[in-house]
mmCIF file of C-alpha atoms and ligand atoms in Angstrom:
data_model
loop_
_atom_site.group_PDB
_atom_site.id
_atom_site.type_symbol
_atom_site.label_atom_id
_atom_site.label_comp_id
_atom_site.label_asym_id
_atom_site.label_seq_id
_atom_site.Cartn_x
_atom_site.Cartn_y
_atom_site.Cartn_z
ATOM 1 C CA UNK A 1 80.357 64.405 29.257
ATOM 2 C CA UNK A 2 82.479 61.291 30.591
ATOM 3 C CA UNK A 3 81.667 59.447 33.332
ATOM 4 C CA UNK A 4 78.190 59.232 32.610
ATOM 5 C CA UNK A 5 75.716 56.837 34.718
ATOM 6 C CA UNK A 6 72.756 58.079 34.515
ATOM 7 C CA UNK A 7 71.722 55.670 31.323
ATOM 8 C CA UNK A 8 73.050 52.875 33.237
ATOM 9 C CA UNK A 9 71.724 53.922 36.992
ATOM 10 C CA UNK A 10 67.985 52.002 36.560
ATOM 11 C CA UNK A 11 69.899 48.475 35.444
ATOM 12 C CA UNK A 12 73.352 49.028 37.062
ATOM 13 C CA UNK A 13 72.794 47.055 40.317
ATOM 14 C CA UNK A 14 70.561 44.288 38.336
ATOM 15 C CA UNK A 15 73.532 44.010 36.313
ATOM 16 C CA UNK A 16 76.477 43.622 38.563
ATOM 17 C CA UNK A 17 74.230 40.900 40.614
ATOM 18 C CA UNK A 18 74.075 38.614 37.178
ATOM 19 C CA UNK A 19 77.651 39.217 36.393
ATOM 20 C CA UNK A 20 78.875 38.786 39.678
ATOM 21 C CA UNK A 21 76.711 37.232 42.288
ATOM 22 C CA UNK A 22 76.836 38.568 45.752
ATOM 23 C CA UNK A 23 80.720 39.001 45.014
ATOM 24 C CA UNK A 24 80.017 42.787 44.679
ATOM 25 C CA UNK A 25 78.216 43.936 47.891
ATOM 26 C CA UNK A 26 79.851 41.141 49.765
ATOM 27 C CA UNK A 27 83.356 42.844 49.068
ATOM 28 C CA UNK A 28 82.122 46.116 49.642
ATOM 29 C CA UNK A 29 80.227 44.953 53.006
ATOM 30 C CA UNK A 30 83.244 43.258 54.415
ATOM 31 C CA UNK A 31 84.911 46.256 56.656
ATOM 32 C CA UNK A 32 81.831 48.447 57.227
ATOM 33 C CA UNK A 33 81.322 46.799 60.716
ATOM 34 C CA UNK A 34 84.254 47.655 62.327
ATOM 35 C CA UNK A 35 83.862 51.764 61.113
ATOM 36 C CA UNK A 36 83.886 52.980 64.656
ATOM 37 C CA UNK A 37 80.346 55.024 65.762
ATOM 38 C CA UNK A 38 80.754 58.487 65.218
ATOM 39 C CA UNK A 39 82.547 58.274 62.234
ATOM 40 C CA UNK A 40 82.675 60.706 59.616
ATOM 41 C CA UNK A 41 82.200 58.825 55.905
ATOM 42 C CA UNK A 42 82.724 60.085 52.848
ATOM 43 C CA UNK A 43 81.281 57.552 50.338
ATOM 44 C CA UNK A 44 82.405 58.797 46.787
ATOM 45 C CA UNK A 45 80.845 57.357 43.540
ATOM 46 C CA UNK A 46 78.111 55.829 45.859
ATOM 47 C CA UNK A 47 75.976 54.381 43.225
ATOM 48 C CA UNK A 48 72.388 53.615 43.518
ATOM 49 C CA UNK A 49 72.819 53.794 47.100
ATOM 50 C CA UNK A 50 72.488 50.376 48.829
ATOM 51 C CA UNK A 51 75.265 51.074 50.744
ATOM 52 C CA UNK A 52 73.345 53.436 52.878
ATOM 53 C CA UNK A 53 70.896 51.070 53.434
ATOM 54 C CA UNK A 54 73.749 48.441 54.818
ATOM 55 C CA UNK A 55 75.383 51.428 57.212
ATOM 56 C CA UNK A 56 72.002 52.648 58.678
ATOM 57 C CA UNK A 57 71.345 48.588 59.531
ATOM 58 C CA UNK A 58 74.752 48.650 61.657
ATOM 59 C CA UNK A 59 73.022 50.408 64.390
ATOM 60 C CA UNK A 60 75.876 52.667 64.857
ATOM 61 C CA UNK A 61 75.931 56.648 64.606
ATOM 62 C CA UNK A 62 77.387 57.318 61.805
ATOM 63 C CA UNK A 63 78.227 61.083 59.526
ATOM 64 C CA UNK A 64 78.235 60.452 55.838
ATOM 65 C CA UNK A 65 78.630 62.451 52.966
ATOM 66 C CA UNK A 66 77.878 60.938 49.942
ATOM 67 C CA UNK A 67 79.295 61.869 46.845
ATOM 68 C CA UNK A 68 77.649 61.505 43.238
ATOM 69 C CA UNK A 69 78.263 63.171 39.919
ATOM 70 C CA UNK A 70 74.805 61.041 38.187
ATOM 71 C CA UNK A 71 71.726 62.900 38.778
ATOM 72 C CA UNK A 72 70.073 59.643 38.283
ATOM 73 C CA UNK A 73 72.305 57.615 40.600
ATOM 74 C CA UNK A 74 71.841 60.651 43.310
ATOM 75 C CA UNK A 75 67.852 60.519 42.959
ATOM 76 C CA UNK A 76 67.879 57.068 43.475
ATOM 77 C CA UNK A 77 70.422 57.195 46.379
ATOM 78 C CA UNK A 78 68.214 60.218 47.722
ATOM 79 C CA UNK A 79 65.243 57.956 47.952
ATOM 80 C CA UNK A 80 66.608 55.194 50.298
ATOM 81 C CA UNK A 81 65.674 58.123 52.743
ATOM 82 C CA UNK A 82 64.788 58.323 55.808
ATOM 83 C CA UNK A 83 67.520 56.966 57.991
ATOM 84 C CA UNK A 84 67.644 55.666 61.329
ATOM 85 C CA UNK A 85 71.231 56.118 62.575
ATOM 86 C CA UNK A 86 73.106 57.748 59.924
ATOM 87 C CA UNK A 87 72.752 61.429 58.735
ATOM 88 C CA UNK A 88 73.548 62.269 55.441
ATOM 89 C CA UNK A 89 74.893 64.557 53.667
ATOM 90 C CA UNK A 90 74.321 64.468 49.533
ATOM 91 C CA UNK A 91 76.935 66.107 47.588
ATOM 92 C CA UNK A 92 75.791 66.240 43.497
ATOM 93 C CA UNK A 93 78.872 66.972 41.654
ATOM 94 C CA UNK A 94 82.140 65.692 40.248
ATOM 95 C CA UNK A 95 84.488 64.629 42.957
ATOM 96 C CA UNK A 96 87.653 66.726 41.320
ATOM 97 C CA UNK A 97 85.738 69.700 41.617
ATOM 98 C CA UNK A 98 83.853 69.501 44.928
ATOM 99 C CA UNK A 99 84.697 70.859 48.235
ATOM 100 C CA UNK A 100 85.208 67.608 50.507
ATOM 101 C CA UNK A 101 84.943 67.980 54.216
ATOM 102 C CA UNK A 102 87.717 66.228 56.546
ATOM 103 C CA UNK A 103 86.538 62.456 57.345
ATOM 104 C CA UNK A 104 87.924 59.729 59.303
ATOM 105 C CA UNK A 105 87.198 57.290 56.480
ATOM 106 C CA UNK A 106 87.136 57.331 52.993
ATOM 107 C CA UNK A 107 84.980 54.558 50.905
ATOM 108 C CA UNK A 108 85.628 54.418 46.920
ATOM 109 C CA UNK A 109 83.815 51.305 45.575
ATOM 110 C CA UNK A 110 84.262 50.465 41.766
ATOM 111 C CA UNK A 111 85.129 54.221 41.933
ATOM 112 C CA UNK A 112 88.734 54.581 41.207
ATOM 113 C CA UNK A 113 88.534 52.229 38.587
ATOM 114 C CA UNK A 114 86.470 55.356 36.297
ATOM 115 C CA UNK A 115 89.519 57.430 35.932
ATOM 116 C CA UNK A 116 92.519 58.103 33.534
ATOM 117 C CA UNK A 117 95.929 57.937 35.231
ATOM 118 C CA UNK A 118 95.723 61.614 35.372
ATOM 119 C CA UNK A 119 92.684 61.707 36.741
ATOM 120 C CA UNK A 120 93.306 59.344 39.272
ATOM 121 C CA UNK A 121 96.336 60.719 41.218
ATOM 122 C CA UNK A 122 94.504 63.953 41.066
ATOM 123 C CA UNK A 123 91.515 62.824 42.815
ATOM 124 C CA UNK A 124 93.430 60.264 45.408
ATOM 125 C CA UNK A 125 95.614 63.535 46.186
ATOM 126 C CA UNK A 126 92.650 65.257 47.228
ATOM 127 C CA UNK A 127 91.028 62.731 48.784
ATOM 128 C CA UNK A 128 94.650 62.066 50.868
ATOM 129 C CA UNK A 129 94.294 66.015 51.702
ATOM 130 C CA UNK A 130 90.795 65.696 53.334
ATOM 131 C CA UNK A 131 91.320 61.752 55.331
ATOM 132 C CA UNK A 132 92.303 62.510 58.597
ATOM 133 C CA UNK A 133 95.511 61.295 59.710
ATOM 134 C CA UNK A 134 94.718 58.201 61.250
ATOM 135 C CA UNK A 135 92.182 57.614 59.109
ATOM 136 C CA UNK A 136 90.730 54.716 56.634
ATOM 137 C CA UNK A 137 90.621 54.540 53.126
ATOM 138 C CA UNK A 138 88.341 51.367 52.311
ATOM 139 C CA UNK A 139 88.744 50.648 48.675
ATOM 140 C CA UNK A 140 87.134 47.723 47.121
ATOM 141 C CA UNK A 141 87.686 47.396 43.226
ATOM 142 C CA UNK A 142 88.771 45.117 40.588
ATOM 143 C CA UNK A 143 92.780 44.259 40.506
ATOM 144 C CA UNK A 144 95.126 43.457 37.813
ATOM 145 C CA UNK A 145 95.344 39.612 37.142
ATOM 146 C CA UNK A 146 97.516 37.283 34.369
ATOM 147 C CA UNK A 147 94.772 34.795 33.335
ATOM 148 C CA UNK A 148 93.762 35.632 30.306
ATOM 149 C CA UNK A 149 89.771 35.190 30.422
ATOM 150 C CA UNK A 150 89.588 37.714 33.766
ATOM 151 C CA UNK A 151 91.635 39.812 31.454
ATOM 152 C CA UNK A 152 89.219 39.632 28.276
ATOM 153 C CA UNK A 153 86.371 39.641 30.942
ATOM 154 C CA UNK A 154 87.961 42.983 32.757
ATOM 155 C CA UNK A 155 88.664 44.460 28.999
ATOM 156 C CA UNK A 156 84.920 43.869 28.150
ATOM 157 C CA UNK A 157 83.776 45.308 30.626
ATOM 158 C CA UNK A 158 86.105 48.880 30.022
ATOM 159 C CA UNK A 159 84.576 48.643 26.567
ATOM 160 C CA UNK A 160 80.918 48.187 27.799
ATOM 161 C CA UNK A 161 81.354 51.252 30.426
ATOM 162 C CA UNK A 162 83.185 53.418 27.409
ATOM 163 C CA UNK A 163 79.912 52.781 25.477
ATOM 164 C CA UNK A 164 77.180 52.972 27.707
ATOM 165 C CA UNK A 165 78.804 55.606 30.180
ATOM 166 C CA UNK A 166 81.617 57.584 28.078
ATOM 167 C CA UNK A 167 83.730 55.792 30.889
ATOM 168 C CA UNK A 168 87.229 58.117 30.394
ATOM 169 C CA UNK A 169 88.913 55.066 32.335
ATOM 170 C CA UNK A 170 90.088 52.858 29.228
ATOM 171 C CA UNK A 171 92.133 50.516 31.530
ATOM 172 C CA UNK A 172 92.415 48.785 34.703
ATOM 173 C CA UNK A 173 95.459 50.936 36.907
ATOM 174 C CA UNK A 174 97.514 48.943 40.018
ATOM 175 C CA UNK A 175 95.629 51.117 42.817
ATOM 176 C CA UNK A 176 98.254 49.662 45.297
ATOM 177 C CA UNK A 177 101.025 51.443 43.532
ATOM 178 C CA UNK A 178 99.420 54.782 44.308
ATOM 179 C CA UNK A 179 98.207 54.333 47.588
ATOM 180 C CA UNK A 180 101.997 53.174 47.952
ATOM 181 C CA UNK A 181 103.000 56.586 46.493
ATOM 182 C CA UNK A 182 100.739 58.297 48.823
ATOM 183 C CA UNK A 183 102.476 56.281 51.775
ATOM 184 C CA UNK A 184 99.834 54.250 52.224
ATOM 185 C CA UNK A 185 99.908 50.693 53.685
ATOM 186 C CA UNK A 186 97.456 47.961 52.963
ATOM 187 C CA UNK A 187 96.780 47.066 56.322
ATOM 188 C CA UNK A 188 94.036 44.207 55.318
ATOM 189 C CA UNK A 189 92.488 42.524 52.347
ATOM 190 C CA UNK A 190 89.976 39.781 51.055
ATOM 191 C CA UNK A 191 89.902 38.605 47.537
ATOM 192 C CA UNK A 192 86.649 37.692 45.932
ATOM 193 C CA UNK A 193 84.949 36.293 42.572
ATOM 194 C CA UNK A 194 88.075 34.127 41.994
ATOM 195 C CA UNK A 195 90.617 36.713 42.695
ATOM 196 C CA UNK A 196 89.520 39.415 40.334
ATOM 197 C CA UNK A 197 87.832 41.692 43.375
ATOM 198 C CA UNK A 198 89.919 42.791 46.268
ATOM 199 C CA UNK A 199 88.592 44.569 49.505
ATOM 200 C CA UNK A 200 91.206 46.115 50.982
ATOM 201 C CA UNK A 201 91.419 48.665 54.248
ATOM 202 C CA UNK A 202 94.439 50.713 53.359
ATOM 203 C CA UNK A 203 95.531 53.108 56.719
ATOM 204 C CA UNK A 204 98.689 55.875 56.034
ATOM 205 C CA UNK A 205 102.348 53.688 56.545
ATOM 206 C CA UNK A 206 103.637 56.838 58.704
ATOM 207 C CA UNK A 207 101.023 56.133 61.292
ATOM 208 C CA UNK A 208 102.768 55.374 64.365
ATOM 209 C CA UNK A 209 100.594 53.876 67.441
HETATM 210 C C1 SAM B 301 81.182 51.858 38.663
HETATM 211 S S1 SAM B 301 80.020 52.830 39.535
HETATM 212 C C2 SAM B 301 80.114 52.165 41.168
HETATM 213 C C3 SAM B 301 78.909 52.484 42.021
HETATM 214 C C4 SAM B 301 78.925 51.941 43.461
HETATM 215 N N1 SAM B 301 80.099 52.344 44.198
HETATM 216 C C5 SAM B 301 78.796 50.448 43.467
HETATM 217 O O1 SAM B 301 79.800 49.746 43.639
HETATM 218 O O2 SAM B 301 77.668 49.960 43.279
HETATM 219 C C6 SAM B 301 80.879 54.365 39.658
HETATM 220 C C7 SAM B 301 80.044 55.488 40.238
HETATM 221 O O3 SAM B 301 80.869 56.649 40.376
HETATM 222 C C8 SAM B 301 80.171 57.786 39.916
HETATM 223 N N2 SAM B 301 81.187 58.745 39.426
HETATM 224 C C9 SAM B 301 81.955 58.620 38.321
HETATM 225 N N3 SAM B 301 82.804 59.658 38.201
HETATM 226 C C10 SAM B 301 82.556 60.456 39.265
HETATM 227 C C11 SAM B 301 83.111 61.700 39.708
HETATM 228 N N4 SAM B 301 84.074 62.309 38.998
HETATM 229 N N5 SAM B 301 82.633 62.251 40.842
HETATM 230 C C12 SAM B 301 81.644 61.622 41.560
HETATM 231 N N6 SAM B 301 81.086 60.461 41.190
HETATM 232 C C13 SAM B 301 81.531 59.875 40.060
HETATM 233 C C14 SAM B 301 79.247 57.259 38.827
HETATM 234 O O4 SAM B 301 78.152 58.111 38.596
HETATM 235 C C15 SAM B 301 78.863 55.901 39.359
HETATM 236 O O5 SAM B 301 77.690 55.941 40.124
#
């Protein structure tokens, strides 16, 4: 199987924090406070599930459904249970296969970044089919940069996730150019760890207010 975490799910949070500092859940933190209460979330590739923890602290009401294809990752994300705010919904399964509900934002987190090109306009098609239209797609990943060491550093790290995960990814894609294609605009972002991390709020460029 590709896209295996659950080797990796007991270390991968330790691991990011040595690499990268805070860089990671500070990116990732960035827009969640202005997700309007009542929201409906759909958190794909969630992770260990931290990210739970942060929404719940927000004091807002908040619908998620939280996406996972590691039974390892899930168990652990399963365990930051109970909430106080937010209900959740856990979804065990790969994303390309599921049946994802209609949400008024979308969160992929060092998520995209696991796919072949294939595999990646596949799964932001469907994910376009189920965002509501004036919804927000909050994407925080790793972008394309010319200096060479963030390259090496960004090619390493491919090579460590083909090894340790089966990662079918084997390269960094532009993610703008197909949220572009999907007529998507970036409507805000906020580089981190010395340019290599971008949060960015993308919201549909046909939106008219
Ligand atoms: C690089 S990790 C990022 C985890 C988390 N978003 C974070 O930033 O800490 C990618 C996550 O996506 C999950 N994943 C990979 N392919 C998936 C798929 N096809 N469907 C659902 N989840 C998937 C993995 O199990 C893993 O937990």
């Amino acid at each position: 199987v590709t896209n295996n975490f659950n080797f990796l799910a007991p270390i991968y949070d330790g691991l990011a924090k040595i690499i990268f500092g805070g860089s990671l859940r500070k990116a990732q933190l960035l827009y969640l406070e202005e997700i309007p209460k009542n929201s409906h979330i759909l958190i794909l590739g969630g992770g260990t599930g931290w990210i739970l923890e942060e929404l719940d602290r927000l004091d807002k009401l908040l619908r998620i459904t939280y996406v996972e294809l590691s039974k390892t990752m899930m168990s652990k994300s399963m365990a930051k249970a109970p909430f106080k705010n937010i209900e959740v919904k856990f979804l065990h399964g790969d994303a390309i296969d599921l049946d994802l509900p209609l949400c008024d934002v979308l969160v992929t987190n060092f998520f995209l970044d696991v796919f072949t090109e294939e595999n990646l306009r596949l799964i932001m098609a469907k994910l376009n089919a189920v965002l509501l239209p004036n919804g927000r797609w909050l994407c925080t990943d790793f972008v394309l940069i010319g200096h060479f060491l963030k390259k090496m550093l960004i090619k390493f790290m491919y090579l460590f996730f083909r090894i340790t995960a089966n990662l079918e990814g084997n390269r960094l894609l532009d993610f703008e150019k197909y949220f572009e294609e999907l007529e998507f605009k970036k409507a805000r972002s906020k580089k981190y760890y010395a340019g290599m991390i971008e949060a960015a709020c993308y919201s549909r460029s046909t939106l008219t207010i």
